[in-house]
GROMACS .gro file of C-alpha atoms in nm:
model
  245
    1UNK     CA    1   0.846  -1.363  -2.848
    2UNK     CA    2   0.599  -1.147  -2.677
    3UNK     CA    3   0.709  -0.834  -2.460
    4UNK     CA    4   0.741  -0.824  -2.070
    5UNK     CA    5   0.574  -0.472  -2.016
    6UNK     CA    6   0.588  -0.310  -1.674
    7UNK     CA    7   0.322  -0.025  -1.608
    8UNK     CA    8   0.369   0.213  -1.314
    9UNK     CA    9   0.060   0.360  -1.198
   10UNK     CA   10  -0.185   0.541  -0.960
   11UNK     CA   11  -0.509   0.516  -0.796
   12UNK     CA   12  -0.757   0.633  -0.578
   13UNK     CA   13  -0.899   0.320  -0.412
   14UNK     CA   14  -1.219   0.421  -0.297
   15UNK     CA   15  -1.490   0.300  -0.518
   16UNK     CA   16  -1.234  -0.043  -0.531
   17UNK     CA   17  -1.221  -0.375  -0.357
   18UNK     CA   18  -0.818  -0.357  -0.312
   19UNK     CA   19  -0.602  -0.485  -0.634
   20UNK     CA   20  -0.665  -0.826  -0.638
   21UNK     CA   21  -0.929  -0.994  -0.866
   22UNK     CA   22  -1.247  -1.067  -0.673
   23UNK     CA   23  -1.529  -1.248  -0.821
   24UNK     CA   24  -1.794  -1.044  -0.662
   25UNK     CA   25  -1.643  -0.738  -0.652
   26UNK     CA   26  -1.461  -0.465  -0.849
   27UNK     CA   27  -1.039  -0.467  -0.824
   28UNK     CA   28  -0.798  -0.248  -0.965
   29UNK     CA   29  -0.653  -0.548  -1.180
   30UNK     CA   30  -0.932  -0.616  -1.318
   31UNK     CA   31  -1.001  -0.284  -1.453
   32UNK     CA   32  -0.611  -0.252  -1.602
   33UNK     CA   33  -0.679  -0.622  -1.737
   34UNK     CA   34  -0.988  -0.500  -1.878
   35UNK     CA   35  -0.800  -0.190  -2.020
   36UNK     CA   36  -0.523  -0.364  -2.133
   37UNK     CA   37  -0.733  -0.631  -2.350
   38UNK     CA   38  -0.900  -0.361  -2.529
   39UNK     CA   39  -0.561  -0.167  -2.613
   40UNK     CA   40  -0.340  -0.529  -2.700
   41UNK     CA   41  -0.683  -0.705  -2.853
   42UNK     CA   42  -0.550  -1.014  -2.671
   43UNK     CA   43  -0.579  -1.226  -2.361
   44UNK     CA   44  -0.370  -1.028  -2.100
   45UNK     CA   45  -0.219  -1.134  -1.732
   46UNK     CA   46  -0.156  -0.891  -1.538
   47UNK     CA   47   0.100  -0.958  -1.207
   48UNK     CA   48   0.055  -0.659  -0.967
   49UNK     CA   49   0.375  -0.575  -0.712
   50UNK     CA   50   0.135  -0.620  -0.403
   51UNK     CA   51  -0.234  -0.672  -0.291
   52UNK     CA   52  -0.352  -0.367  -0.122
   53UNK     CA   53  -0.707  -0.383   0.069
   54UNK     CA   54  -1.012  -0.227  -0.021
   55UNK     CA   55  -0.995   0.150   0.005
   56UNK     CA   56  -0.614   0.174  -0.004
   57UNK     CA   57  -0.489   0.396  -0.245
   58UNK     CA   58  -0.118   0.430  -0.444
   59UNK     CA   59   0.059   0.686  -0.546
   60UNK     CA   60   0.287   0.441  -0.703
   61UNK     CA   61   0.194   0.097  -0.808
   62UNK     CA   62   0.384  -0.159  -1.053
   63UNK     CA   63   0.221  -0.416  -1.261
   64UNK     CA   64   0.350  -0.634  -1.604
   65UNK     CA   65   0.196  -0.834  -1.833
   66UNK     CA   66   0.326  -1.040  -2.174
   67UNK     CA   67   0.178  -0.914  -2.490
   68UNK     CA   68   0.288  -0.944  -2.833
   69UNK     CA   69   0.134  -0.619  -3.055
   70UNK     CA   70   0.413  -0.410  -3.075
   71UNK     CA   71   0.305  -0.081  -2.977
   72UNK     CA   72   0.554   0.192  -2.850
   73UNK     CA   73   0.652   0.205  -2.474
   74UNK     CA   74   0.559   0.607  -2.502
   75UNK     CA   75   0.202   0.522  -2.649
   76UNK     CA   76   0.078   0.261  -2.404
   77UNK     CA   77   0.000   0.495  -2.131
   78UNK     CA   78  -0.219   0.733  -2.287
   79UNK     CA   79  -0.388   0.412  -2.481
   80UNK     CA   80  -0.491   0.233  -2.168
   81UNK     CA   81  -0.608   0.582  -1.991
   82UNK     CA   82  -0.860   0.615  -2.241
   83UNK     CA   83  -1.003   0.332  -2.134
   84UNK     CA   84  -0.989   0.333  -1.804
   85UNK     CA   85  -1.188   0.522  -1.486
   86UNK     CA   86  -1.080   0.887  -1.394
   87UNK     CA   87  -0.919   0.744  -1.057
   88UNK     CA   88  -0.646   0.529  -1.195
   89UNK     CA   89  -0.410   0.668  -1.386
   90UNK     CA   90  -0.117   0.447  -1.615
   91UNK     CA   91   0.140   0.728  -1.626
   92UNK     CA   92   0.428   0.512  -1.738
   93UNK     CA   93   0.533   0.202  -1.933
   94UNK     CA   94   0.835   0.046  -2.028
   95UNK     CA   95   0.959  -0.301  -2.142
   96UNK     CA   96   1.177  -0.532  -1.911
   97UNK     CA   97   1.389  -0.837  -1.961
   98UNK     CA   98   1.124  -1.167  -2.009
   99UNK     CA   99   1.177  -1.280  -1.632
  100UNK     CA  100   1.081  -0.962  -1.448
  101UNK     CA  101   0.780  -1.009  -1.195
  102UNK     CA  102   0.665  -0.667  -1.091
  103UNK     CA  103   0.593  -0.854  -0.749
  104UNK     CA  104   0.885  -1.122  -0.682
  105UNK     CA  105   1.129  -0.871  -0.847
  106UNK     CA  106   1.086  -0.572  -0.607
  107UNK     CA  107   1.334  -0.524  -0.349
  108UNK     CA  108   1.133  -0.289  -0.101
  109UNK     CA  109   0.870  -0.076  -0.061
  110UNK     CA  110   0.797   0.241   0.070
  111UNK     CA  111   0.388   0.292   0.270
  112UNK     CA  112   0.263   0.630   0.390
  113UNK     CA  113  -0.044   0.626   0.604
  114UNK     CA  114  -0.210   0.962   0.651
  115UNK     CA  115  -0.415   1.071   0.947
  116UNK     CA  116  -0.570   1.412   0.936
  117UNK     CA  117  -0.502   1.531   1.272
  118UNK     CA  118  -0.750   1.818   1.361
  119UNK     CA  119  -1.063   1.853   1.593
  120UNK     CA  120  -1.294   1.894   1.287
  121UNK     CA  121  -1.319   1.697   0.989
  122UNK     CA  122  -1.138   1.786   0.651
  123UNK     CA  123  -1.402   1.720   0.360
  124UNK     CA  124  -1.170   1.743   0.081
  125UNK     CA  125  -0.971   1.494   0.286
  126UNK     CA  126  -1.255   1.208   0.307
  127UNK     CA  127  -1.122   0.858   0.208
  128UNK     CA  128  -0.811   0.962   0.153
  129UNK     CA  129  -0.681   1.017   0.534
  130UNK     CA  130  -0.803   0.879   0.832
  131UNK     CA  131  -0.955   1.150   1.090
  132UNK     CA  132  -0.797   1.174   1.415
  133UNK     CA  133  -0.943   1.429   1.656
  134UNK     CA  134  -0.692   1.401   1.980
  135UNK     CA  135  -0.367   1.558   1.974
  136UNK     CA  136  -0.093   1.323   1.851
  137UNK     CA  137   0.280   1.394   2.002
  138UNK     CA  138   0.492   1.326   1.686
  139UNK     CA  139   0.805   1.294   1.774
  140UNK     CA  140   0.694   1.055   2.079
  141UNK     CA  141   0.576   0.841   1.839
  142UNK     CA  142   0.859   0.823   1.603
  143UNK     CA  143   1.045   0.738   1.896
  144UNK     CA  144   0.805   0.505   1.968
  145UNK     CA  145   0.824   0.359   1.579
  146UNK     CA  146   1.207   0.291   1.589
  147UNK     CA  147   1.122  -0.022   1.805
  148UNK     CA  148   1.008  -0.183   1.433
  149UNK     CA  149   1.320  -0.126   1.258
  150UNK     CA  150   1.520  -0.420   1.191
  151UNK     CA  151   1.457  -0.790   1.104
  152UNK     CA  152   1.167  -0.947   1.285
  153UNK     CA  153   0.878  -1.161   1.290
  154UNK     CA  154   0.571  -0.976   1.247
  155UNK     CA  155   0.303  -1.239   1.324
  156UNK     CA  156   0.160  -0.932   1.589
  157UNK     CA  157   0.106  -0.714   1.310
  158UNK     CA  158  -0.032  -0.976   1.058
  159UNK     CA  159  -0.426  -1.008   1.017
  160UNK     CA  160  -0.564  -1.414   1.094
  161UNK     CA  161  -0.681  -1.410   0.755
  162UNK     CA  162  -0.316  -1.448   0.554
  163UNK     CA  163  -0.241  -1.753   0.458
  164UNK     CA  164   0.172  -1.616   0.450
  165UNK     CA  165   0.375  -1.883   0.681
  166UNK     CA  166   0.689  -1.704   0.678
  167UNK     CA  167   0.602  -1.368   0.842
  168UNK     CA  168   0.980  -1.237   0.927
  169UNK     CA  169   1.043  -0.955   0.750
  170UNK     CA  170   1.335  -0.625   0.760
  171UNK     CA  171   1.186  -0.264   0.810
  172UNK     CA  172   1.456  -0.008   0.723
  173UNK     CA  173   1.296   0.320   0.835
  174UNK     CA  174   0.999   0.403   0.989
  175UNK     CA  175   0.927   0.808   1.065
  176UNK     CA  176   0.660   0.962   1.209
  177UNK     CA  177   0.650   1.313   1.089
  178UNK     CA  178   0.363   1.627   1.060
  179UNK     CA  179   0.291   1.873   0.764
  180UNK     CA  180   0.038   2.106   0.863
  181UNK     CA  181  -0.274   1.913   0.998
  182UNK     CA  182  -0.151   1.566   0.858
  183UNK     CA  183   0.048   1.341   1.042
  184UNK     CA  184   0.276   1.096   0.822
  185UNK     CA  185   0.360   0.751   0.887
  186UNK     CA  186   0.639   0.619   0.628
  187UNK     CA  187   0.736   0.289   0.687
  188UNK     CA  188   0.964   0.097   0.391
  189UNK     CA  189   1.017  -0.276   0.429
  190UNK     CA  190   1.134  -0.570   0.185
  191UNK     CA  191   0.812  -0.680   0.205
  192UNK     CA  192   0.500  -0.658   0.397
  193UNK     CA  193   0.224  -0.871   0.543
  194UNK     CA  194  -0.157  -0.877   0.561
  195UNK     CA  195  -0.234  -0.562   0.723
  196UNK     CA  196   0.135  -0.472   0.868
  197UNK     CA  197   0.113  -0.109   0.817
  198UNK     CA  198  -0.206  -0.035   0.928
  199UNK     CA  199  -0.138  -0.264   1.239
  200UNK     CA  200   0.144  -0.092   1.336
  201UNK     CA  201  -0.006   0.247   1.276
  202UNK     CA  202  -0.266   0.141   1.517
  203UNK     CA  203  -0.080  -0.028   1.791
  204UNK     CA  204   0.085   0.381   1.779
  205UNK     CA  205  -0.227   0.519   1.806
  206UNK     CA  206  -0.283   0.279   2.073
  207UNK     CA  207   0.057   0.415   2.288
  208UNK     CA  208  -0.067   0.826   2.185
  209UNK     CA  209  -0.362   0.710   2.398
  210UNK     CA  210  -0.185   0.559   2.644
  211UNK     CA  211  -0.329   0.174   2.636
  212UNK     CA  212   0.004   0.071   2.551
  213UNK     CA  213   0.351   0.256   2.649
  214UNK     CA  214   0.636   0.271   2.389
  215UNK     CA  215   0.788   0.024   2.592
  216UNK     CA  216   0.577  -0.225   2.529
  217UNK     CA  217   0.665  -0.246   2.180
  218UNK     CA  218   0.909  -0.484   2.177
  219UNK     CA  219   0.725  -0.728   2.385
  220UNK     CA  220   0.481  -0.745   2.133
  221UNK     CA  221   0.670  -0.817   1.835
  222UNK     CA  222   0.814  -1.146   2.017
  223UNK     CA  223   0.482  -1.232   2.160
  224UNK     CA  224   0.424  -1.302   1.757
  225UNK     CA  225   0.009  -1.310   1.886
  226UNK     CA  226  -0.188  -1.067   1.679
  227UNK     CA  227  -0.444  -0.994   1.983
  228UNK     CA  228  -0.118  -0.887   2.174
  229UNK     CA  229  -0.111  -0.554   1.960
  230UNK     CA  230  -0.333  -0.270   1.892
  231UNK     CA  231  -0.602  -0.167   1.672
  232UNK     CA  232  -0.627  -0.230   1.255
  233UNK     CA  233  -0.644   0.199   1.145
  234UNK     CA  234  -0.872   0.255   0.909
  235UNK     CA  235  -0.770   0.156   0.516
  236UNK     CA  236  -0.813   0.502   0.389
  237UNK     CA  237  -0.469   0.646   0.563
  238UNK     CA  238  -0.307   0.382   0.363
  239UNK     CA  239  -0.117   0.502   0.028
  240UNK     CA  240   0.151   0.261  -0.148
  241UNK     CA  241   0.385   0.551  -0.209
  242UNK     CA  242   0.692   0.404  -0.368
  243UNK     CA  243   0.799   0.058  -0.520
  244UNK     CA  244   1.183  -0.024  -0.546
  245UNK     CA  245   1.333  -0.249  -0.832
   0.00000   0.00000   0.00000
């Protein structure tokens, strides 16, 4: 019987058209597939733990695949790195039990979106934070953010082009905190949908410049109308950061 292999990785996803295959584009998956085929000299399936967008990035993403060569768990990592670009990065493997799904086995999962908050633009911080010139009053907004805890239906924060019917889903904590220049937005969920994160993000930029007031917040989420909330932020803020199994 072949192996269930899970691979936890990272990657910057600039130069990428999100995770998912595309067939006019290049993915993430398909340079891990790729990867993986050359390492296993077999056809190889590879089931990531979510789709991210084009430009998103992850500090922490899970994927698994069946393969039968037996090579060890502490090998495979350094094996598939040779082989693949210098922004992904395989930096752990290990085998599971044969029904694990490194999507419909995770249990949550943790987002960061990063906005460089300063009047002048950070170049070592290009794609990789989203540049925000106007003062941002952090701990209005993760006052603001608490109105998205719980269990709700997120159709306002879902993008028209899902395809996801049931779009209720149970945030668990959602801060708004600063470092320096950077202003974090951590949000961990059991699941997300098309654009959630960077929806939400948005509809808090949105309050910070006063076209919507904190208030508002919950009115939104039970209008379940996407034009009733704020703006999509940019997809370079947007970094998977952890994956829970």
């Amino acid at each position: 019987m072949s192996r269930n292999l899970l691979l936890t990785l990272r990657f910057d996803g600039t130069a990428y058209h999100g995770w998912q295959w595309q067939s006019n584009a290049i993915s993430v998956q398909q340079r891990i597939t790729e990867a993986a085929q050359s390492v296993f000299c077999e056809p190889i399936k590879i089931h990531g733990c979510s789709r991210t967008d084009a430009g998103v990035h992850a500090r922490m993403f899970c994927c698994n695949f069946h393969a039968d060569k037996e090579i060890p768990v502490d090998k495979i990592p350094a094996a598939l790195n040779a082989y693949l670009p210098r922004d992904i990065s395989v930096y752990q493997a290990e085998e599971r039990a044969q029904d694990f799904h490194a999507r419909y086995s995770c249990i949550k999962k943790e987002y960061v979106y990063c906005i460089c908050n300063t009047k002048y633009r950070d170049p070592f911080l290009e794609n990789r934070a989203y540049f925000y010139r106007y003062p941002l009053a952090v701990h209005d907004l993760h006052d603001a953010a608490q109105a998205f805890v719980g269990t709700h239906d997120f159709s306002s924060f879902c993008s028209s082009g899902s395809s996801v019917e049931q779009k209720i889903r149970t945030i668990s904590e959602f801060s708004v905190t600063r470092n320096g220049e950077l202003v974090l937005f951590r949000v961990s969920a059991d699941g997300f949908l098309y654009n959630m994160v960077r929806i939400m993000v948005g509809t808090l930029l949105d309050v910070a410049e006063k076209k919507f007031f904190a208030r508002d917040i919950p009115n939104i989420i039970t209008a379940k109308n996407r034009e009733a909330a704020g703006i999509t932020a940019p997809p370079q803020g947007l970094y998977l950061n952890k994956v829970f199994y």
